[in-house]
Coordinates of C-alpha atoms and ligand atoms in Angstrom, one line a residue:
Chain A
M1 CA 0.0 0.0 0.0
S2 CA 1.1 3.5 -0.7
Q3 CA 2.5 5.7 2.0
P4 CA -0.1 6.9 4.5
K5 CA -1.2 10.5 4.3
L6 CA -1.0 10.9 8.1
R7 CA 0.7 8.5 10.5
L8 CA 0.5 8.6 14.2
R9 CA 3.1 6.5 16.0
E10 CA 2.6 5.9 19.7
V11 CA 1.5 9.5 20.2
R12 CA 1.2 10.5 23.8
K13 CA -0.2 13.8 25.1
E14 CA 0.0 14.8 28.8
F15 CA -1.4 17.9 30.4
A16 CA -0.2 19.4 33.7
H17 CA -3.1 19.0 36.2
R18 CA -2.7 20.6 39.6
G19 CA 0.9 19.8 39.8
D20 CA 0.3 16.3 38.5
T21 CA 0.3 15.0 34.9
F22 CA -2.9 13.9 33.2
V23 CA -2.6 11.6 30.2
A24 CA -5.2 12.7 27.6
L25 CA -3.8 10.5 24.9
A26 CA -1.6 7.4 25.2
D27 CA 0.1 5.4 22.5
A28 CA -2.3 6.5 19.8
T29 CA -1.2 4.7 16.7
L30 CA -3.1 5.2 13.5
D31 CA -2.6 5.5 9.7
V32 CA -4.8 7.7 7.6
R33 CA -4.8 6.7 3.9
P34 CA -4.5 9.2 1.2
G35 CA -8.0 10.3 0.0
E36 CA -9.9 8.4 2.6
L37 CA -12.6 9.7 4.9
L38 CA -11.8 8.4 8.3
A39 CA -14.3 8.8 11.1
V40 CA -13.1 8.8 14.7
V41 CA -15.6 8.0 17.5
G42 CA -15.1 7.9 21.2
P43 CA -16.8 8.8 24.4
S44 CA -16.8 12.3 25.6
G45 CA -13.4 13.4 27.1
C46 CA -11.5 10.5 25.5
G47 CA -9.1 12.9 23.8
K48 CA -10.6 13.3 20.3
S49 CA -10.1 17.1 20.2
T50 CA -6.7 16.6 21.7
L51 CA -5.9 14.2 18.8
L52 CA -7.2 16.7 16.3
D53 CA -5.2 19.6 17.8
L54 CA -2.1 17.4 17.4
L55 CA -2.8 16.6 13.8
G56 CA -3.5 20.3 13.1
G57 CA -0.1 21.2 14.7
L58 CA -1.8 23.4 17.3
T59 CA -0.2 21.4 20.1
T60 CA 2.8 19.1 20.1
P61 CA 2.9 15.6 21.4
S62 CA 4.6 14.8 24.7
S63 CA 6.1 11.8 23.0
G64 CA 5.7 9.8 19.8
E65 CA 5.5 11.3 16.3
I66 CA 3.0 12.5 13.8
L67 CA 4.0 12.3 10.1
L68 CA 2.3 14.0 7.2
D69 CA 3.4 12.5 3.9
G70 CA 6.3 11.0 5.9
R71 CA 7.5 14.3 7.3
P72 CA 7.0 15.2 11.0
V73 CA 4.3 17.8 11.8
T74 CA 5.9 20.8 13.4
G75 CA 3.1 23.3 13.5
P76 CA 0.0 24.5 11.8
G77 CA 0.0 24.8 8.0
L78 CA -2.1 25.3 5.0
D79 CA -1.7 21.7 4.0
R80 CA -4.3 20.9 6.7
G81 CA -7.6 22.7 7.3
I82 CA -9.5 22.5 10.5
V83 CA -13.3 22.8 10.9
F84 CA -14.1 23.4 14.6
Q85 CA -17.3 22.4 16.3
Q86 CA -18.2 26.0 17.2
Y87 CA -17.8 27.4 13.6
A88 CA -15.0 29.8 14.7
L89 CA -16.0 32.4 12.1
L90 CA -14.8 36.0 12.4
P91 CA -17.9 37.9 13.3
W92 CA -16.7 41.1 11.7
R93 CA -16.2 39.5 8.3
T94 CA -18.9 38.5 5.8
A95 CA -19.1 34.9 4.7
Q96 CA -17.0 35.9 1.7
G97 CA -14.4 37.6 4.0
N98 CA -14.2 34.6 6.2
V99 CA -13.6 32.3 3.3
E100 CA -10.9 34.7 2.1
L101 CA -9.0 34.5 5.4
G102 CA -7.2 31.3 4.6
L103 CA -6.4 32.6 1.1
E104 CA -4.9 35.8 2.6
A105 CA -2.7 33.5 4.7
K106 CA -1.8 31.8 1.5
G107 CA -0.9 35.1 0.0
L108 CA -3.2 35.0 -3.0
P109 CA -3.8 38.4 -4.8
R110 CA -7.1 40.1 -4.0
A111 CA -8.9 39.3 -7.3
E112 CA -8.0 35.6 -7.1
R113 CA -9.2 35.5 -3.5
R114 CA -12.5 36.9 -4.4
E115 CA -13.0 34.5 -7.2
T116 CA -11.8 31.5 -5.2
A117 CA -14.0 32.3 -2.2
R118 CA -17.0 32.7 -4.5
R119 CA -16.3 29.3 -6.0
F120 CA -16.2 27.6 -2.7
L121 CA -19.2 29.4 -1.3
D122 CA -21.0 28.1 -4.4
L123 CA -19.7 24.6 -3.7
V124 CA -21.3 24.6 -0.2
G125 CA -24.5 26.1 -1.6
L126 CA -24.1 29.6 -0.2
G127 CA -23.4 31.5 -3.4
G128 CA -26.2 33.9 -2.6
F129 CA -25.0 34.6 1.0
A130 CA -21.5 36.0 0.4
D131 CA -22.4 39.4 1.9
R132 CA -23.9 38.1 5.0
Y133 CA -22.3 38.4 8.4
P134 CA -22.1 35.3 10.6
H135 CA -24.9 36.6 12.9
E136 CA -27.1 36.7 9.9
L137 CA -26.6 33.1 9.1
S138 CA -28.2 29.9 10.6
G139 CA -26.0 27.4 12.4
G140 CA -25.9 25.1 9.4
M141 CA -25.0 28.0 7.1
K142 CA -22.2 29.1 9.5
Q143 CA -20.8 25.6 9.5
R144 CA -20.9 25.5 5.7
V145 CA -19.0 28.8 5.6
A146 CA -16.4 27.2 7.9
I147 CA -16.2 24.2 5.7
A148 CA -15.8 26.4 2.6
R149 CA -13.1 28.4 4.4
S150 CA -11.1 25.2 5.1
L151 CA -11.6 23.9 1.6
A152 CA -10.8 27.1 -0.2
F153 CA -7.1 27.1 0.4
E154 CA -7.2 23.5 -0.8
P155 CA -5.5 21.6 2.0
D156 CA -4.6 18.0 1.4
V157 CA -6.1 17.0 4.7
L158 CA -9.4 18.3 6.2
L159 CA -9.6 17.8 10.0
M160 CA -13.1 18.1 11.3
D161 CA -14.0 18.2 15.1
E162 CA -17.6 17.3 15.6
P163 CA -18.6 19.9 13.0
F164 CA -22.3 18.9 12.9
A165 CA -22.9 18.2 16.6
A166 CA -24.7 21.5 17.3
L167 CA -27.1 21.1 14.4
D168 CA -30.6 19.7 14.2
A169 CA -31.0 16.2 12.8
Q170 CA -32.2 17.3 9.4
T171 CA -29.6 19.9 8.8
R172 CA -27.0 17.4 10.0
E173 CA -28.0 14.8 7.5
S174 CA -28.1 17.2 4.6
L175 CA -24.6 18.5 5.5
Q176 CA -23.4 14.9 5.8
D177 CA -24.5 14.3 2.2
E178 CA -22.9 17.5 1.2
L179 CA -19.7 16.6 2.8
L180 CA -19.6 13.2 1.0
R181 CA -20.2 15.1 -2.3
I182 CA -17.5 17.6 -1.6
W183 CA -15.1 14.8 -0.5
R184 CA -15.7 13.0 -3.8
A185 CA -15.4 16.2 -5.7
T186 CA -12.1 17.3 -4.1
G187 CA -10.4 14.0 -3.3
A188 CA -9.2 15.4 0.0
T189 CA -8.3 13.2 2.9
I190 CA -10.7 13.8 5.7
V191 CA -10.4 13.0 9.4
F192 CA -13.9 13.4 10.8
I193 CA -14.3 13.4 14.6
T194 CA -17.7 12.6 16.0
H195 CA -19.4 11.1 19.0
G196 CA -22.3 9.9 16.9
I197 CA -22.0 6.2 15.9
D198 CA -24.5 6.7 13.0
E199 CA -22.6 9.6 11.7
A200 CA -19.3 7.7 11.9
V201 CA -20.8 4.7 10.0
Y202 CA -22.5 6.9 7.4
L203 CA -19.5 9.0 6.6
G204 CA -16.5 6.9 7.3
Q205 CA -14.8 4.5 5.0
R206 CA -13.2 3.4 8.1
V207 CA -14.1 4.2 11.7
A208 CA -11.5 4.5 14.4
V209 CA -12.9 3.7 17.9
M210 CA -11.2 5.4 20.8
T211 CA -11.0 4.3 24.4
S212 CA -11.1 6.7 27.2
R213 CA -8.7 7.8 30.0
P214 CA -6.2 7.5 28.8
G215 CA -7.3 7.9 25.2
R216 CA -6.2 5.1 22.8
I217 CA -7.2 3.9 19.4
K218 CA -9.0 0.7 20.4
A219 CA -10.0 -0.6 16.9
V220 CA -10.4 0.5 13.4
V221 CA -13.5 -0.8 11.6
D222 CA -13.7 -1.0 7.8
V223 CA -17.1 0.1 6.6
D224 CA -18.2 -1.2 3.3
L225 CA -21.6 0.4 2.6
D226 CA -23.2 2.0 -0.4
V227 CA -24.5 5.1 1.3
S228 CA -26.2 6.4 -1.8
A229 CA -28.7 3.6 -1.4
P230 CA -32.2 4.9 -0.3
D231 CA -32.5 5.2 3.5
V232 CA -29.3 3.3 4.1
R233 CA -29.5 4.0 7.8
S234 CA -32.4 1.5 8.1
T235 CA -30.6 -1.3 6.4
D236 CA -29.4 -4.4 8.2
A237 CA -25.8 -3.9 7.0
F238 CA -25.8 -0.4 8.5
G239 CA -27.3 -1.8 11.7
A240 CA -24.6 -4.4 12.0
Y241 CA -21.9 -1.8 11.7
R242 CA -23.7 0.4 14.2
H243 CA -23.9 -2.5 16.7
R244 CA -20.3 -3.5 16.3
I245 CA -19.1 0.0 17.0
W246 CA -21.6 0.4 19.8
S247 CA -20.3 -2.7 21.5
L248 CA -16.7 -1.5 21.2
L249 CA -17.8 1.7 22.8
Q250 CA -20.0 0.3 25.4
D251 CA -17.4 -0.8 27.9
E252 CA -15.7 2.5 27.3
V253 CA -18.7 4.5 28.1
V254 CA -19.2 2.6 31.4
R255 CA -15.5 3.0 32.2
A256 CA -15.7 6.7 31.5
Q257 CA -18.7 7.1 33.8
Q258 CA -16.9 5.3 36.6
H259 CA -14.0 7.7 36.2
E260 CA -16.2 10.7 36.2
L261 CA -17.6 9.6 39.6
A262 CA -14.1 9.2 40.9
P263 CA -12.0 11.8 39.1
R264 CA -8.9 11.4 41.2
E265 CA -8.5 7.9 39.7
D266 CA -7.5 9.5 36.4
L267 CA -4.2 10.3 38.0
A268 CA -3.6 6.8 39.0
H269 CA -3.0 5.9 35.3
V270 CA 0.1 8.1 35.2
Chain B
M1 CA -14.8 59.0 38.3
S2 CA -14.3 56.5 35.5
D3 CA -16.9 54.4 37.2
L4 CA -19.4 57.2 36.8
L5 CA -18.4 57.7 33.2
L6 CA -18.8 54.0 32.6
R7 CA -22.3 54.1 33.7
Q8 CA -23.1 57.1 31.7
R9 CA -25.1 55.8 28.8
A10 CA -24.6 56.7 25.2
H11 CA -27.3 59.4 25.1
A12 CA -27.3 60.4 28.7
R13 CA -26.9 64.1 29.4
P14 CA -23.3 65.0 30.3
A15 CA -22.8 65.3 34.0
E16 CA -21.9 69.0 33.8
A17 CA -25.4 70.0 32.8
P18 CA -26.7 73.0 34.9
A19 CA -27.6 71.9 38.4
E20 CA -31.3 72.0 38.8
P21 CA -32.7 73.0 42.2
A22 CA -34.8 70.2 43.4
V23 CA -38.4 71.6 43.6
L24 CA -41.8 70.0 43.6
V25 CA -43.7 70.9 40.5
P26 CA -47.1 72.5 41.4
P27 CA -50.2 71.5 39.4
R28 CA -50.1 74.3 36.9
A29 CA -46.6 73.7 35.9
A30 CA -47.1 70.0 35.9
H31 CA -49.9 70.5 33.4
A32 CA -47.7 72.4 31.1
V33 CA -45.0 69.8 31.3
R34 CA -47.5 67.1 30.6
R35 CA -48.7 68.9 27.5
A36 CA -45.2 69.4 26.3
G37 CA -44.6 65.7 27.0
R38 CA -47.5 64.7 24.8
L39 CA -46.2 66.9 22.1
A40 CA -42.8 65.3 22.3
V41 CA -44.1 61.8 22.1
A42 CA -45.2 62.6 18.6
V43 CA -41.6 63.7 17.8
G44 CA -40.1 60.7 19.5
L45 CA -40.0 59.2 22.9
R46 CA -36.3 59.8 23.0
S47 CA -36.7 63.6 23.3
V48 CA -39.4 63.6 25.9
A49 CA -37.1 64.0 28.9
V50 CA -34.9 66.6 27.2
V51 CA -37.8 68.7 26.1
A52 CA -39.4 68.5 29.5
F53 CA -36.2 69.6 31.1
L54 CA -35.7 72.5 28.8
L55 CA -39.3 73.6 29.3
L56 CA -38.9 73.4 33.0
W57 CA -35.8 75.6 32.7
E58 CA -37.8 78.1 30.7
V59 CA -40.9 78.1 33.0
A60 CA -39.4 77.7 36.5
P61 CA -37.7 81.1 36.6
R62 CA -40.6 82.9 34.9
I63 CA -43.2 81.7 37.4
G64 CA -40.9 82.4 40.3
L65 CA -40.0 78.8 41.3
V66 CA -36.4 79.8 41.2
D67 CA -34.7 83.2 41.3
P68 CA -34.3 84.3 37.7
V69 CA -31.2 86.1 38.7
F70 CA -29.5 82.9 39.5
L71 CA -31.2 80.8 36.8
P72 CA -32.4 82.9 33.9
P73 CA -35.0 81.4 31.6
L74 CA -33.6 79.3 28.8
S75 CA -34.7 81.8 26.1
E76 CA -32.6 84.5 27.8
V77 CA -29.6 82.2 28.0
L78 CA -30.1 81.3 24.3
A79 CA -30.2 84.9 23.3
T80 CA -27.0 85.6 25.2
T81 CA -25.4 82.6 23.6
R82 CA -26.4 84.0 20.2
D83 CA -24.9 87.4 21.0
L84 CA -21.7 85.8 22.3
A85 CA -21.5 83.7 19.1
A86 CA -22.2 86.7 16.9
S87 CA -19.5 88.8 18.5
G88 CA -17.0 86.0 17.9
Q89 CA -16.2 85.6 21.6
L90 CA -17.9 82.2 21.9
G91 CA -16.1 80.8 18.9
E92 CA -12.8 82.0 20.4
H93 CA -13.4 80.1 23.6
V94 CA -14.8 77.0 21.9
R95 CA -11.8 76.9 19.6
A96 CA -9.4 77.3 22.6
S97 CA -11.1 74.5 24.4
L98 CA -11.4 72.2 21.5
V99 CA -7.7 72.5 20.5
R100 CA -6.7 71.6 24.0
A101 CA -9.1 68.8 24.4
G102 CA -8.4 67.5 20.9
S103 CA -4.6 67.6 21.4
G104 CA -4.7 65.9 24.8
F105 CA -7.2 63.3 23.5
G106 CA -5.1 62.7 20.4
I107 CA -1.9 62.2 22.5
A108 CA -3.8 59.8 24.8
V109 CA -5.1 57.7 21.8
V110 CA -1.7 57.5 20.2
A111 CA -0.1 56.4 23.5
A112 CA -2.8 54.3 25.1
I113 CA -3.9 52.1 22.2
P114 CA -0.4 50.6 21.3
L115 CA 0.4 50.3 25.0
G116 CA -2.9 48.6 25.7
L117 CA -2.3 46.2 22.9
L118 CA 1.1 45.3 24.2
I119 CA -0.1 44.9 27.8
G120 CA -3.2 42.9 26.7
W121 CA -1.1 40.5 24.6
Y122 CA 2.2 40.1 26.4
R123 CA 1.8 38.8 29.9
T124 CA 5.3 40.0 30.9
V125 CA 4.6 43.5 29.8
S126 CA 1.4 43.4 31.9
T127 CA 3.2 42.0 35.0
V128 CA 5.8 44.8 34.8
L129 CA 3.5 47.7 34.1
S130 CA 0.3 46.9 35.9
P131 CA 1.3 48.0 39.4
I132 CA 2.5 51.4 38.3
L133 CA -0.5 51.9 36.0
E134 CA -2.7 50.9 38.8
A135 CA -1.2 53.5 41.1
F136 CA -1.7 56.3 38.5
R137 CA -5.1 55.1 37.5
N138 CA -6.3 55.6 41.1
T139 CA -4.9 59.1 41.2
A140 CA -7.7 61.5 40.3
A141 CA -6.5 63.5 37.3
L142 CA -7.5 66.8 38.9
A143 CA -5.4 66.1 42.0
L144 CA -2.4 66.3 39.7
L145 CA -3.4 69.6 38.2
P146 CA -1.1 71.6 40.6
V147 CA 1.7 69.3 39.7
F148 CA 1.2 69.7 36.0
V149 CA 1.1 73.5 36.5
L150 CA 4.2 73.5 38.6
V151 CA 6.2 71.4 36.2
L152 CA 4.7 72.5 32.8
G153 CA 3.7 76.0 33.6
I154 CA 0.3 77.6 33.5
G155 CA 0.1 77.6 29.7
E156 CA -1.3 75.2 27.1
T157 CA 1.1 72.4 27.9
S158 CA -0.1 71.7 31.3
K159 CA -3.7 71.7 30.2
I160 CA -3.1 69.4 27.3
A161 CA -1.0 67.1 29.5
L162 CA -3.9 66.9 32.0
V163 CA -6.4 66.1 29.3
A164 CA -4.0 63.4 27.9
F165 CA -3.6 62.0 31.4
A166 CA -7.3 61.8 32.1
S167 CA -8.1 60.3 28.7
F168 CA -5.3 57.9 28.8
F169 CA -6.7 55.4 31.3
P170 CA -10.1 54.8 29.9
I171 CA -8.6 54.1 26.5
L172 CA -5.8 52.0 28.0
L173 CA -8.0 49.8 30.2
N174 CA -10.5 49.2 27.5
T175 CA -7.9 48.3 25.0
I176 CA -6.4 45.8 27.4
S177 CA -9.7 44.2 28.1
G178 CA -10.5 44.2 24.4
V179 CA -7.4 42.2 23.6
R180 CA -7.9 39.9 26.6
T181 CA -11.4 39.0 25.8
V182 CA -10.8 37.9 22.2
D183 CA -12.5 34.6 21.7
P184 CA -9.7 32.0 22.1
L185 CA -11.4 29.8 19.5
L186 CA -10.9 32.5 16.9
V187 CA -7.2 32.7 17.8
R188 CA -6.9 28.9 17.5
S189 CA -8.7 28.9 14.2
A190 CA -6.5 31.7 12.8
R191 CA -3.4 29.9 14.1
S192 CA -4.5 26.7 12.4
L193 CA -4.3 28.7 9.1
G194 CA -0.6 29.3 9.9
L195 CA -1.0 33.0 10.3
S196 CA 2.1 34.7 11.6
P197 CA 1.8 36.4 15.0
L198 CA 1.7 39.8 13.3
R199 CA -1.0 38.8 10.9
L200 CA -2.9 37.2 13.7
F201 CA -2.8 40.5 15.5
Q202 CA -3.9 42.4 12.5
K203 CA -6.6 40.1 11.3
V204 CA -8.1 38.8 14.6
I205 CA -7.0 40.5 17.8
L206 CA -7.3 44.1 16.6
P207 CA -10.7 43.9 14.8
S208 CA -12.1 41.9 17.7
A209 CA -10.9 44.5 20.2
V210 CA -12.3 47.5 18.2
P211 CA -15.7 47.8 19.9
T212 CA -14.2 47.7 23.4
I213 CA -11.6 50.3 22.4
F214 CA -14.3 52.5 21.2
T215 CA -16.1 52.3 24.5
G216 CA -12.8 53.5 26.0
L217 CA -12.6 56.4 23.5
R218 CA -16.1 57.6 24.4
M219 CA -15.3 57.5 28.1
A220 CA -12.1 59.3 27.4
G221 CA -13.9 61.9 25.3
A222 CA -16.2 62.7 28.2
A223 CA -13.2 62.7 30.6
S224 CA -11.2 65.1 28.5
V225 CA -14.0 67.7 28.4
L226 CA -14.5 67.3 32.1
V227 CA -11.0 67.9 33.3
L228 CA -10.3 70.5 30.7
V229 CA -13.2 72.7 31.9
A230 CA -11.9 72.3 35.5
A231 CA -8.3 73.2 34.4
E232 CA -9.5 76.2 32.5
M233 CA -11.4 77.5 35.5
I234 CA -8.1 77.7 37.4
G235 CA -5.7 79.3 35.1
A236 CA -6.6 80.3 31.6
Q237 CA -7.2 83.4 29.4
A238 CA -9.6 81.6 27.1
G239 CA -11.7 78.5 26.9
L240 CA -15.1 77.6 28.0
G241 CA -14.1 76.8 31.5
Y242 CA -12.5 80.3 31.7
L243 CA -15.7 81.8 30.2
I244 CA -17.9 80.1 32.8
N245 CA -15.7 81.0 35.7
A246 CA -15.1 84.6 34.6
A247 CA -18.8 85.2 33.9
Q248 CA -19.6 83.9 37.3
L249 CA -17.1 86.2 39.0
N250 CA -18.4 89.2 37.1
F251 CA -21.9 88.2 37.8
Q252 CA -22.8 87.7 34.1
I253 CA -25.1 84.9 34.9
P254 CA -26.6 84.4 31.4
E255 CA -23.1 84.3 30.0
M256 CA -22.2 81.7 32.5
Y257 CA -25.1 79.5 31.5
A258 CA -24.3 80.1 27.8
G259 CA -20.8 78.6 28.5
I260 CA -22.4 75.6 30.3
L261 CA -24.9 75.0 27.6
T262 CA -22.1 75.1 25.0
I263 CA -20.1 72.5 26.9
S264 CA -23.1 70.3 27.1
V265 CA -23.7 70.5 23.4
I266 CA -20.0 69.8 22.7
G267 CA -20.1 66.8 25.0
I268 CA -23.1 65.5 23.2
V269 CA -21.6 66.1 19.8
V270 CA -18.3 64.5 20.7
N271 CA -20.1 61.4 22.1
Y272 CA -22.2 61.3 19.0
V273 CA -19.3 61.5 16.6
L274 CA -17.5 58.7 18.5
L275 CA -20.6 56.6 18.5
A276 CA -21.0 57.1 14.8
A277 CA -17.4 56.1 14.2
E278 CA -18.0 53.1 16.5
R279 CA -21.0 52.0 14.4
R280 CA -19.0 52.5 11.3
F281 CA -16.4 50.1 12.6
S282 CA -18.7 47.5 14.1
R283 CA -21.4 47.2 11.5
W284 CA -21.0 43.4 11.8
R285 CA -22.5 43.3 15.3
A286 CA -26.0 42.0 15.7
Ligands
ATP1 N1 -5.4 22.1 27.8 C1 -5.7 21.1 28.6 N2 -5.3 21.1 29.8 C2 -5.6 20.1 30.7 N3 -6.4 19.1 30.3 C3 -6.9 19.0 29.1 C4 -6.6 20.1 28.2 N4 -7.2 19.8 27.0 C5 -7.9 18.6 27.2 N5 -7.7 18.2 28.5 C6 -8.2 16.9 29.1 O1 -8.0 15.9 28.2 C7 -9.1 15.0 28.1 C8 -9.5 14.9 26.6 O2 -10.0 16.1 26.2 P1 -10.6 16.3 24.7 O3 -11.1 17.7 24.6 O4 -9.6 15.8 23.8 O5 -11.8 15.3 24.7 P2 -12.9 15.0 23.6 O6 -12.7 13.6 23.3 O7 -12.7 15.9 22.5 O8 -14.2 15.2 24.3 P3 -15.6 15.8 23.7 O9 -16.2 14.7 23.0 O10 -16.4 16.1 24.9 O11 -15.3 17.0 22.9 C9 -10.2 15.6 28.9 O12 -10.2 14.9 30.1 C10 -9.7 17.0 29.2 O13 -10.1 17.4 30.5
MG2 MG1 -13.9 17.5 21.7

């Protein structure tokens, strides 16, 4: 097989916690293939966002290494785009201006920025909303702008942290379909973090299941589904994948709850 | 003082409006005020209180509620104001005051905004400078007036310096808080695009702090007029503070009120201009 797009080797991330160290991520090992859409599911607090920050270069691992195209990740860069859960749009910029932000970072001339931003707003179906400020957009539209912003500077890898979690079910499903369409259209590698099993099965070609405290990659499940089939979420095959991932997560959820009741135990792992 | 200014709402009357003797309004006057109130509702609720106040000012001295010698009716004050303006005297005083207030305010803006940005962004700068700034901030500007006069003389320099000092802190403190309250998520998201620290500052920190900085500018605008008038009352040959004080000493009561009225109007205009600029720069807000 070709070289992985992203490779995590025994990545560990510790945080200082009241004079102690708290292990948020331990020995996370994972390969992300070029052009795949990998979903990552795990219980709340298991270190998903920590993992994404590491991939994005916003933080550095305590030990282990992260390779992008075989080269170590040393910081943020325009080869990776991040879509955050809370949109993170600049409120003083219009949809257009927000999409242009990454293009400014890339150093594109003004005319080219305008044209590119328009193209990507069109791609996410917001061609008519270029002049709107974030407060004039719905949650789903804001997230589309955020996606357009991350796509516009054409990163190789798109990192998404529970991007649809704050949306209602219908908006979420339509954005999921849109994401799949965009993914096919752009050929980007996508790491999609979610706590929704259905979302992971629906979107992911593979689903990485994380354990909690300390966070580890417990298993990676290959998903072989034709999601273009009508109402695929009700099919037996879909249900089987859902059940498998649910079972993998089940003991983790219970464990996480036990830890929440006795938080000092976290430190015992160190 | 800055607390008071903070609470002063955008359209509130400036604090230096003529002091109104507290009197109970008898039925006849109350009726007039009510009629005026109804009239004003048609114009707009916003002007009700102002119109009522001006009317009270006109009526109270005329019906003997207050001694017209100490509080001449509004119309008389307006007539005096017109005469002063026509003779060019008022313009002279206004110009003198505005030049001082504008220079001091300008110096404060140029010094306080960059310093505030540095303190807000760099923790070390903040740790080093905070104690000294805290000490100065809690020193009432007017308490330093004698020092300024002693060091800088009685002329323009000491007045401008005093205005600069008084305007400096509202701008500084608001700039600091503007920088500190930038949404960390926006910073993270901009960092994820690989923006350099300078670009991050220019594209995220600064625009995000602008509305808070403008609040500081408005507070500073009010503060600069306030201390300037006080300074002009003590040692000056021109300026609205001088006009008010000199008029009072010479018992030219309508002239005194003309000066006060002019200051109120200037205060309102300054606030309005800054508010308009603020809107211009924060159109994106809901
Ligand atoms: N900067 C930090 N300092 C200290 N602890 C942190 C920090 N960031 C995260 N943690 C801890 O690391 C653990 C993992 O956090 P993380 O945000 O990665 O979880 P998550 O899987 O994204 O959770 P959720 O699904 O709720 O978003 C949590 O227990 C959290 O308290
Ligand atoms: Mg998270």
